[in-house]
Amino acid sequence: LLLGLKTDLSGLTTFRHPLYLGFMLGSERYAQEMLAFNAETSEFGQFLHYGRQPLFLSIGVGTTLWRGIDFGAALRLTLHSDATLYTETDLQGETRRERLDVTAEPVLRPILGLSVNMGETFCSVQDCWMDNLNFALGYRGYSNTRVRVDAEAEIPGTVTGPGLELAIRAIDSFQPEITSFGVMYEFGGRTRVGLSGEYQAWQRLSREFEGDTLRDQAQARFRDIVIPRLGVEHAVTEHFALRSGVAWERSALRATHTPDVNYLDNDKLVVGLGLSVTANRLPFMAHPVQMDFGYQFHHLKHREFDLVTSDPDDPVPLETVRAKGEVHVFTGSVTLRF
């Protein structure tokens, strides 16, 4: 579930220079898992679900630097949580004198964007072939959700102070550092074609796992990847537009065996189709309403993994499995102007 807002703040100043404020709030599973977190070891294969964001907030500003050159900067907010637990317990697990302290602190990561309309920049006086040519460059810093738990348990007569100490640190929702570059050209005023490349720095996750008490034994290794994307948009009429695109996403997981954790991941071919409808006159609405509908098909290329455990009594590997499949994604959005 995503909620976004963009508004013009130029009226706040006497310069009358374009200044835009953008805001976006996102949560997974229709806001039912705003702070959901899952980290576990498994003897069975579990898919690597990084890239998700159970809860995030982004806020930024944008303006025109010069003719045809726009620049924006934003901050993305995620949460890091710490918990301290103290308890006394007996051998049956009945506790008393419990004390629990949970804190969360915001972590901010930068987002930068630059777009250039070549025609406005270099052909502002007369028309030229660059009028319909646009370039864009974007950067987003890495982010994650982290939980750290320090626990101390005492069993009177058996385990006395400082007690049995446990320390657990786990990360989730890792988003790699991303740098992207794109170019778009408009044909005849009705058709636009865009091509982009996205560089994702996943090797940092290998270092993050070394400090993760659940996954430090997995010996997981990741690689940086480049994702190419191609998109086409065609305005059928003033009110209807069709969109289509294709992308190839290589798996960032380099290792084919991750002991005790047993991650699975695939290379993906993504094909998308979309429809945009603009309704100029709707009851009780003073401005046009835009509705967008999209469908994506993900083909997961088959890949083999060895399931491995650190238990010396179990065979190595436990078994070899093949991961493959298909994903169907349906999305919709409504844009209101006021």
Short mmCIF file of C-alpha atoms in Angstrom, two decimals:
data_model
loop_
_atom_site.label_atom_id
_atom_site.label_comp_id
_atom_site.label_asym_id
_atom_site.label_seq_id
_atom_site.Cartn_x
_atom_site.Cartn_y
_atom_site.Cartn_z
CA LEU A 1 0.00 0.00 0.00
CA LEU A 2 1.49 3.33 -1.11
CA LEU A 3 0.34 6.86 -0.40
CA GLY A 4 2.06 9.76 -2.17
CA LEU A 5 1.66 13.54 -2.34
CA LYS A 6 3.32 16.20 -4.50
CA THR A 7 2.63 19.92 -4.18
CA ASP A 8 4.08 23.23 -5.38
CA LEU A 9 5.60 25.36 -2.61
CA SER A 10 6.72 28.26 -4.79
CA GLY A 11 3.98 30.45 -3.29
CA LEU A 12 5.84 30.42 0.05
CA THR A 13 8.64 32.59 -1.32
CA THR A 14 8.90 35.86 -3.21
CA PHE A 15 11.18 34.33 -5.87
CA ARG A 16 8.33 32.52 -7.67
CA HIS A 17 10.83 29.84 -8.60
CA PRO A 18 9.40 26.29 -8.97
CA LEU A 19 9.81 24.37 -5.71
CA TYR A 20 8.06 21.04 -5.17
CA LEU A 21 7.55 18.96 -2.04
CA GLY A 22 7.15 15.20 -2.34
CA PHE A 23 6.02 12.70 0.29
CA MET A 24 5.53 8.94 0.16
CA LEU A 25 4.48 6.40 2.80
CA GLY A 26 4.64 2.67 2.11
CA SER A 27 3.64 -0.43 4.05
CA GLU A 28 3.27 -4.09 3.09
CA ARG A 29 0.20 -6.31 3.15
CA TYR A 30 -2.34 -3.47 3.18
CA ALA A 31 -0.83 -1.97 6.37
CA GLN A 32 -1.36 -5.23 8.30
CA GLU A 33 2.41 -5.81 8.56
CA MET A 34 3.75 -2.32 9.15
CA LEU A 35 6.53 -3.60 11.41
CA ALA A 36 6.57 -7.26 10.36
CA PHE A 37 9.87 -9.04 10.79
CA ASN A 38 11.02 -12.60 10.13
CA ALA A 39 14.45 -14.17 10.48
CA GLU A 40 15.08 -17.88 10.94
CA THR A 41 17.33 -20.80 10.15
CA SER A 42 15.87 -23.72 8.24
CA GLU A 43 16.80 -27.17 6.97
CA PHE A 44 14.38 -26.55 4.10
CA GLY A 45 14.93 -24.03 1.34
CA GLN A 46 13.60 -20.51 1.99
CA PHE A 47 13.42 -17.82 -0.65
CA LEU A 48 15.49 -14.70 -0.24
CA HIS A 49 12.94 -11.93 0.27
CA TYR A 50 15.16 -8.89 0.30
CA GLY A 51 14.01 -5.71 -1.34
CA ARG A 52 10.71 -5.58 0.55
CA GLN A 53 9.98 -2.70 2.91
CA PRO A 54 7.37 -3.39 5.62
CA LEU A 55 7.32 0.32 6.54
CA PHE A 56 9.11 3.33 5.09
CA LEU A 57 8.68 7.07 4.76
CA SER A 58 10.28 9.33 2.13
CA ILE A 59 10.13 13.11 1.94
CA GLY A 60 11.98 15.37 -0.48
CA VAL A 61 12.07 18.57 -2.50
CA GLY A 62 12.73 19.31 -6.17
CA THR A 63 13.34 22.36 -8.29
CA THR A 64 14.53 23.56 -11.70
CA LEU A 65 18.23 24.41 -11.71
CA TRP A 66 18.36 25.79 -15.23
CA ARG A 67 16.34 25.50 -18.40
CA GLY A 68 15.38 21.86 -18.84
CA ILE A 69 17.46 20.68 -15.85
CA ASP A 70 15.55 19.52 -12.76
CA PHE A 71 17.09 18.30 -9.50
CA GLY A 72 15.59 16.66 -6.44
CA ALA A 73 16.80 15.40 -3.07
CA ALA A 74 14.98 13.30 -0.48
CA LEU A 75 15.45 11.32 2.71
CA ARG A 76 14.19 7.79 3.23
CA LEU A 77 13.34 6.83 6.81
CA THR A 78 13.44 3.30 8.25
CA LEU A 79 13.54 2.05 11.85
CA HIS A 80 16.23 0.27 13.89
CA SER A 81 14.93 -1.33 17.09
CA ASP A 82 16.68 -2.37 20.32
CA ALA A 83 15.18 -4.50 23.08
CA THR A 84 16.54 -5.35 26.54
CA LEU A 85 14.95 -8.20 28.51
CA TYR A 86 15.61 -9.31 32.10
CA THR A 87 13.73 -12.12 33.83
CA GLU A 88 13.92 -14.72 36.56
CA THR A 89 12.64 -18.16 35.67
CA ASP A 90 12.43 -21.67 37.03
CA LEU A 91 13.22 -24.89 35.21
CA GLN A 92 9.59 -25.17 34.10
CA GLY A 93 9.82 -21.85 32.26
CA GLU A 94 7.60 -19.85 34.64
CA THR A 95 8.95 -16.30 34.85
CA ARG A 96 8.75 -13.46 37.36
CA ARG A 97 10.26 -10.03 37.92
CA GLU A 98 10.31 -9.45 34.16
CA ARG A 99 11.65 -6.21 32.76
CA LEU A 100 11.44 -5.34 29.06
CA ASP A 101 12.66 -2.15 27.40
CA VAL A 102 12.12 -1.57 23.67
CA THR A 103 13.36 1.47 21.76
CA ALA A 104 13.38 2.40 18.09
CA GLU A 105 15.37 5.07 16.32
CA PRO A 106 14.90 6.48 12.82
CA VAL A 107 17.63 5.93 10.23
CA LEU A 108 17.82 8.33 7.27
CA ARG A 109 19.24 7.50 3.85
CA PRO A 110 19.68 9.91 0.92
CA ILE A 111 17.91 9.88 -2.45
CA LEU A 112 19.08 12.12 -5.31
CA GLY A 113 17.66 12.64 -8.79
CA LEU A 114 18.56 14.68 -11.87
CA SER A 115 16.67 14.95 -15.17
CA VAL A 116 17.61 16.86 -18.33
CA ASN A 117 15.45 17.78 -21.29
CA MET A 118 18.08 18.18 -24.00
CA GLY A 119 15.89 20.37 -26.21
CA GLU A 120 15.15 22.95 -23.54
CA THR A 121 18.78 23.00 -22.46
CA PHE A 122 20.56 23.25 -25.82
CA CYS A 123 17.84 24.30 -28.29
CA SER A 124 15.84 26.86 -26.34
CA VAL A 125 15.76 29.36 -29.22
CA GLN A 126 14.75 27.11 -32.12
CA ASP A 127 13.44 23.59 -32.62
CA CYS A 128 15.91 20.72 -33.05
CA TRP A 129 15.98 16.93 -32.89
CA MET A 130 16.89 17.00 -29.18
CA ASP A 131 13.54 18.54 -28.19
CA ASN A 132 12.10 15.09 -27.44
CA LEU A 133 15.22 13.63 -25.83
CA ASN A 134 15.44 13.27 -22.03
CA PHE A 135 18.10 11.90 -19.70
CA ALA A 136 17.74 11.00 -16.02
CA LEU A 137 20.18 10.00 -13.28
CA GLY A 138 19.21 8.70 -9.85
CA TYR A 139 20.89 7.54 -6.64
CA ARG A 140 19.51 5.94 -3.49
CA GLY A 141 21.55 4.95 -0.44
CA TYR A 142 21.22 1.50 1.10
CA SER A 143 18.74 0.89 3.92
CA ASN A 144 17.58 -1.94 6.14
CA THR A 145 15.47 -2.76 9.16
CA ARG A 146 17.45 -3.98 12.18
CA VAL A 147 16.44 -5.56 15.47
CA ARG A 148 18.85 -6.13 18.35
CA VAL A 149 17.81 -8.03 21.48
CA ASP A 150 19.88 -8.34 24.68
CA ALA A 151 18.42 -10.77 27.20
CA GLU A 152 19.46 -11.92 30.67
CA ALA A 153 17.76 -14.83 32.43
CA GLU A 154 18.45 -16.03 35.98
CA ILE A 155 17.36 -19.34 37.47
CA PRO A 156 17.55 -19.06 41.27
CA GLY A 157 19.76 -21.77 42.70
CA THR A 158 20.97 -22.82 39.25
CA VAL A 159 22.02 -19.83 37.17
CA THR A 160 22.70 -16.73 39.25
CA GLY A 161 23.82 -13.22 38.30
CA PRO A 162 24.88 -12.05 35.84
CA GLY A 163 22.64 -14.85 34.58
CA LEU A 164 22.33 -16.49 31.20
CA GLU A 165 23.03 -13.76 28.68
CA LEU A 166 21.69 -13.87 25.13
CA ALA A 167 22.41 -11.38 22.36
CA ILE A 168 20.56 -11.54 19.04
CA ARG A 169 21.04 -9.17 16.13
CA ALA A 170 19.14 -9.58 12.87
CA ILE A 171 18.52 -7.43 9.79
CA ASP A 172 15.67 -7.51 7.32
CA SER A 173 14.30 -5.57 4.37
CA PHE A 174 17.74 -4.81 2.98
CA GLN A 175 17.68 -2.33 0.08
CA PRO A 176 21.03 -2.05 -1.75
CA GLU A 177 22.68 1.15 -2.84
CA ILE A 178 21.22 1.90 -6.28
CA THR A 179 22.52 4.09 -9.09
CA SER A 180 20.39 4.34 -12.23
CA PHE A 181 20.65 6.05 -15.60
CA GLY A 182 17.91 6.34 -18.21
CA VAL A 183 17.16 7.89 -21.58
CA MET A 184 13.76 8.54 -23.14
CA TYR A 185 12.72 9.74 -26.59
CA GLU A 186 9.27 10.88 -27.73
CA PHE A 187 8.04 10.10 -31.26
CA GLY A 188 5.31 12.21 -32.83
CA GLY A 189 4.02 13.49 -29.52
CA ARG A 190 2.14 10.24 -28.76
CA THR A 191 4.75 7.51 -28.29
CA ARG A 192 7.60 7.46 -25.81
CA VAL A 193 10.38 4.87 -25.55
CA GLY A 194 12.63 4.61 -22.51
CA LEU A 195 15.75 2.58 -21.76
CA SER A 196 17.44 2.43 -18.37
CA GLY A 197 20.16 0.58 -16.52
CA GLU A 198 20.18 0.14 -12.75
CA TYR A 199 23.32 -0.75 -10.77
CA GLN A 200 22.60 -2.41 -7.41
CA ALA A 201 25.45 -2.82 -4.91
CA TRP A 202 24.53 -6.08 -3.15
CA GLN A 203 28.01 -7.01 -1.91
CA ARG A 204 27.40 -4.96 1.23
CA LEU A 205 24.83 -7.55 2.33
CA SER A 206 27.64 -10.11 2.65
CA ARG A 207 29.26 -7.88 5.28
CA GLU A 208 25.90 -7.20 6.96
CA PHE A 209 25.34 -10.94 7.39
CA GLU A 210 28.68 -11.31 9.20
CA GLY A 211 27.20 -9.32 12.08
CA ASP A 212 23.83 -11.08 11.97
CA THR A 213 23.65 -13.73 14.70
CA LEU A 214 21.05 -15.76 12.78
CA ARG A 215 22.81 -15.79 9.43
CA ASP A 216 26.51 -15.41 10.21
CA GLN A 217 27.00 -19.16 9.76
CA ALA A 218 25.43 -19.11 6.29
CA GLN A 219 28.59 -17.91 4.50
CA ALA A 220 26.28 -16.14 2.05
CA ARG A 221 28.00 -14.22 -0.73
CA PHE A 222 26.32 -11.64 -2.92
CA ARG A 223 27.33 -9.85 -6.11
CA ASP A 224 26.57 -6.44 -7.54
CA ILE A 225 24.14 -6.58 -10.46
CA VAL A 226 22.96 -4.40 -13.35
CA ILE A 227 19.27 -4.51 -14.31
CA PRO A 228 18.40 -3.35 -17.87
CA ARG A 229 14.85 -2.13 -18.52
CA LEU A 230 13.00 -1.14 -21.71
CA GLY A 231 9.61 0.58 -21.71
CA VAL A 232 7.13 1.92 -24.27
CA GLU A 233 4.16 4.24 -23.76
CA HIS A 234 1.57 5.09 -26.43
CA ALA A 235 -1.25 7.61 -26.03
CA VAL A 236 -4.20 6.05 -27.90
CA THR A 237 -6.44 9.05 -27.25
CA GLU A 238 -6.45 12.02 -24.92
CA HIS A 239 -7.92 9.83 -22.19
CA PHE A 240 -6.28 6.42 -22.77
CA ALA A 241 -2.62 5.40 -22.76
CA LEU A 242 -1.02 1.96 -23.07
CA ARG A 243 2.29 0.99 -21.47
CA SER A 244 4.54 -2.03 -21.79
CA GLY A 245 8.00 -2.95 -20.57
CA VAL A 246 10.51 -5.73 -20.09
CA ALA A 247 13.41 -6.20 -17.66
CA TRP A 248 16.03 -8.82 -16.84
CA GLU A 249 16.90 -9.13 -13.13
CA ARG A 250 19.89 -11.29 -12.34
CA SER A 251 20.00 -12.92 -8.92
CA ALA A 252 22.25 -11.12 -6.44
CA LEU A 253 22.82 -14.35 -4.48
CA ARG A 254 26.15 -15.77 -5.65
CA ALA A 255 26.31 -18.83 -3.36
CA THR A 256 24.40 -22.01 -4.18
CA HIS A 257 24.61 -23.29 -0.60
CA THR A 258 24.14 -21.30 2.60
CA PRO A 259 24.52 -23.66 5.60
CA ASP A 260 21.67 -23.73 8.14
CA VAL A 261 19.86 -20.87 6.39
CA ASN A 262 19.50 -22.42 2.90
CA TYR A 263 18.47 -19.46 0.80
CA LEU A 264 17.00 -19.87 -2.69
CA ASP A 265 16.89 -17.18 -5.38
CA ASN A 266 16.38 -16.93 -9.14
CA ASP A 267 17.19 -14.87 -12.18
CA LYS A 268 13.96 -13.21 -13.37
CA LEU A 269 12.52 -12.10 -16.67
CA VAL A 270 9.86 -9.47 -16.00
CA VAL A 271 7.26 -8.41 -18.60
CA GLY A 272 4.69 -5.74 -17.82
CA LEU A 273 1.51 -4.30 -19.37
CA GLY A 274 -0.38 -1.23 -18.21
CA LEU A 275 -3.38 0.98 -18.97
CA SER A 276 -3.85 4.60 -17.93
CA VAL A 277 -7.30 6.22 -17.99
CA THR A 278 -7.93 9.94 -17.41
CA ALA A 279 -11.49 10.97 -16.56
CA ASN A 280 -12.02 14.69 -17.01
CA ARG A 281 -15.51 14.78 -15.60
CA LEU A 282 -16.49 12.74 -12.59
CA PRO A 283 -19.30 13.57 -10.16
CA PHE A 284 -18.16 15.79 -7.28
CA MET A 285 -14.59 16.06 -8.66
CA ALA A 286 -13.31 19.50 -9.69
CA HIS A 287 -10.22 18.21 -11.51
CA PRO A 288 -9.41 15.22 -13.77
CA VAL A 289 -8.89 11.85 -12.07
CA GLN A 290 -6.27 9.44 -13.40
CA MET A 291 -6.56 5.68 -12.89
CA ASP A 292 -3.71 3.29 -13.69
CA PHE A 293 -3.83 -0.48 -13.91
CA GLY A 294 -0.86 -2.78 -14.38
CA TYR A 295 0.07 -6.45 -14.72
CA GLN A 296 3.49 -8.08 -14.46
CA PHE A 297 4.59 -11.59 -15.30
CA HIS A 298 7.79 -12.83 -13.64
CA HIS A 299 9.46 -15.91 -15.07
CA LEU A 300 11.86 -17.40 -12.50
CA LYS A 301 14.65 -19.22 -14.29
CA HIS A 302 15.42 -22.61 -12.75
CA ARG A 303 18.47 -22.83 -10.52
CA GLU A 304 19.86 -25.63 -8.35
CA PHE A 305 20.86 -25.30 -4.68
CA ASP A 306 22.40 -27.62 -2.10
CA LEU A 307 20.60 -27.73 1.25
CA VAL A 308 23.29 -27.89 3.93
CA THR A 309 23.29 -28.12 7.73
CA SER A 310 26.15 -27.74 10.20
CA ASP A 311 24.99 -30.80 12.17
CA PRO A 312 27.80 -33.39 11.79
CA ASP A 313 25.28 -36.25 12.07
CA ASP A 314 23.44 -35.17 8.93
CA PRO A 315 24.67 -35.88 5.39
CA VAL A 316 26.24 -33.10 3.36
CA PRO A 317 24.32 -31.95 1.46
CA LEU A 318 20.90 -32.92 2.79
CA GLU A 319 19.59 -32.79 -0.78
CA THR A 320 19.85 -30.82 -3.99
CA VAL A 321 16.75 -28.87 -5.01
CA ARG A 322 15.71 -26.89 -8.08
CA ALA A 323 13.99 -23.52 -7.62
CA LYS A 324 11.81 -22.16 -10.40
CA GLY A 325 8.34 -20.76 -10.95
CA GLU A 326 6.12 -17.91 -12.09
CA VAL A 327 4.77 -14.80 -10.37
CA HIS A 328 1.73 -12.78 -11.42
CA VAL A 329 1.48 -9.21 -10.09
CA PHE A 330 -1.58 -6.95 -10.33
CA THR A 331 -1.44 -3.28 -9.34
CA GLY A 332 -3.72 -0.28 -9.42
CA SER A 333 -3.53 3.37 -8.45
CA VAL A 334 -5.67 6.51 -8.41
CA THR A 335 -4.24 10.02 -8.81
CA LEU A 336 -6.24 12.98 -7.54
CA ARG A 337 -5.45 16.64 -8.24
CA PHE A 338 -6.47 19.53 -6.02
#
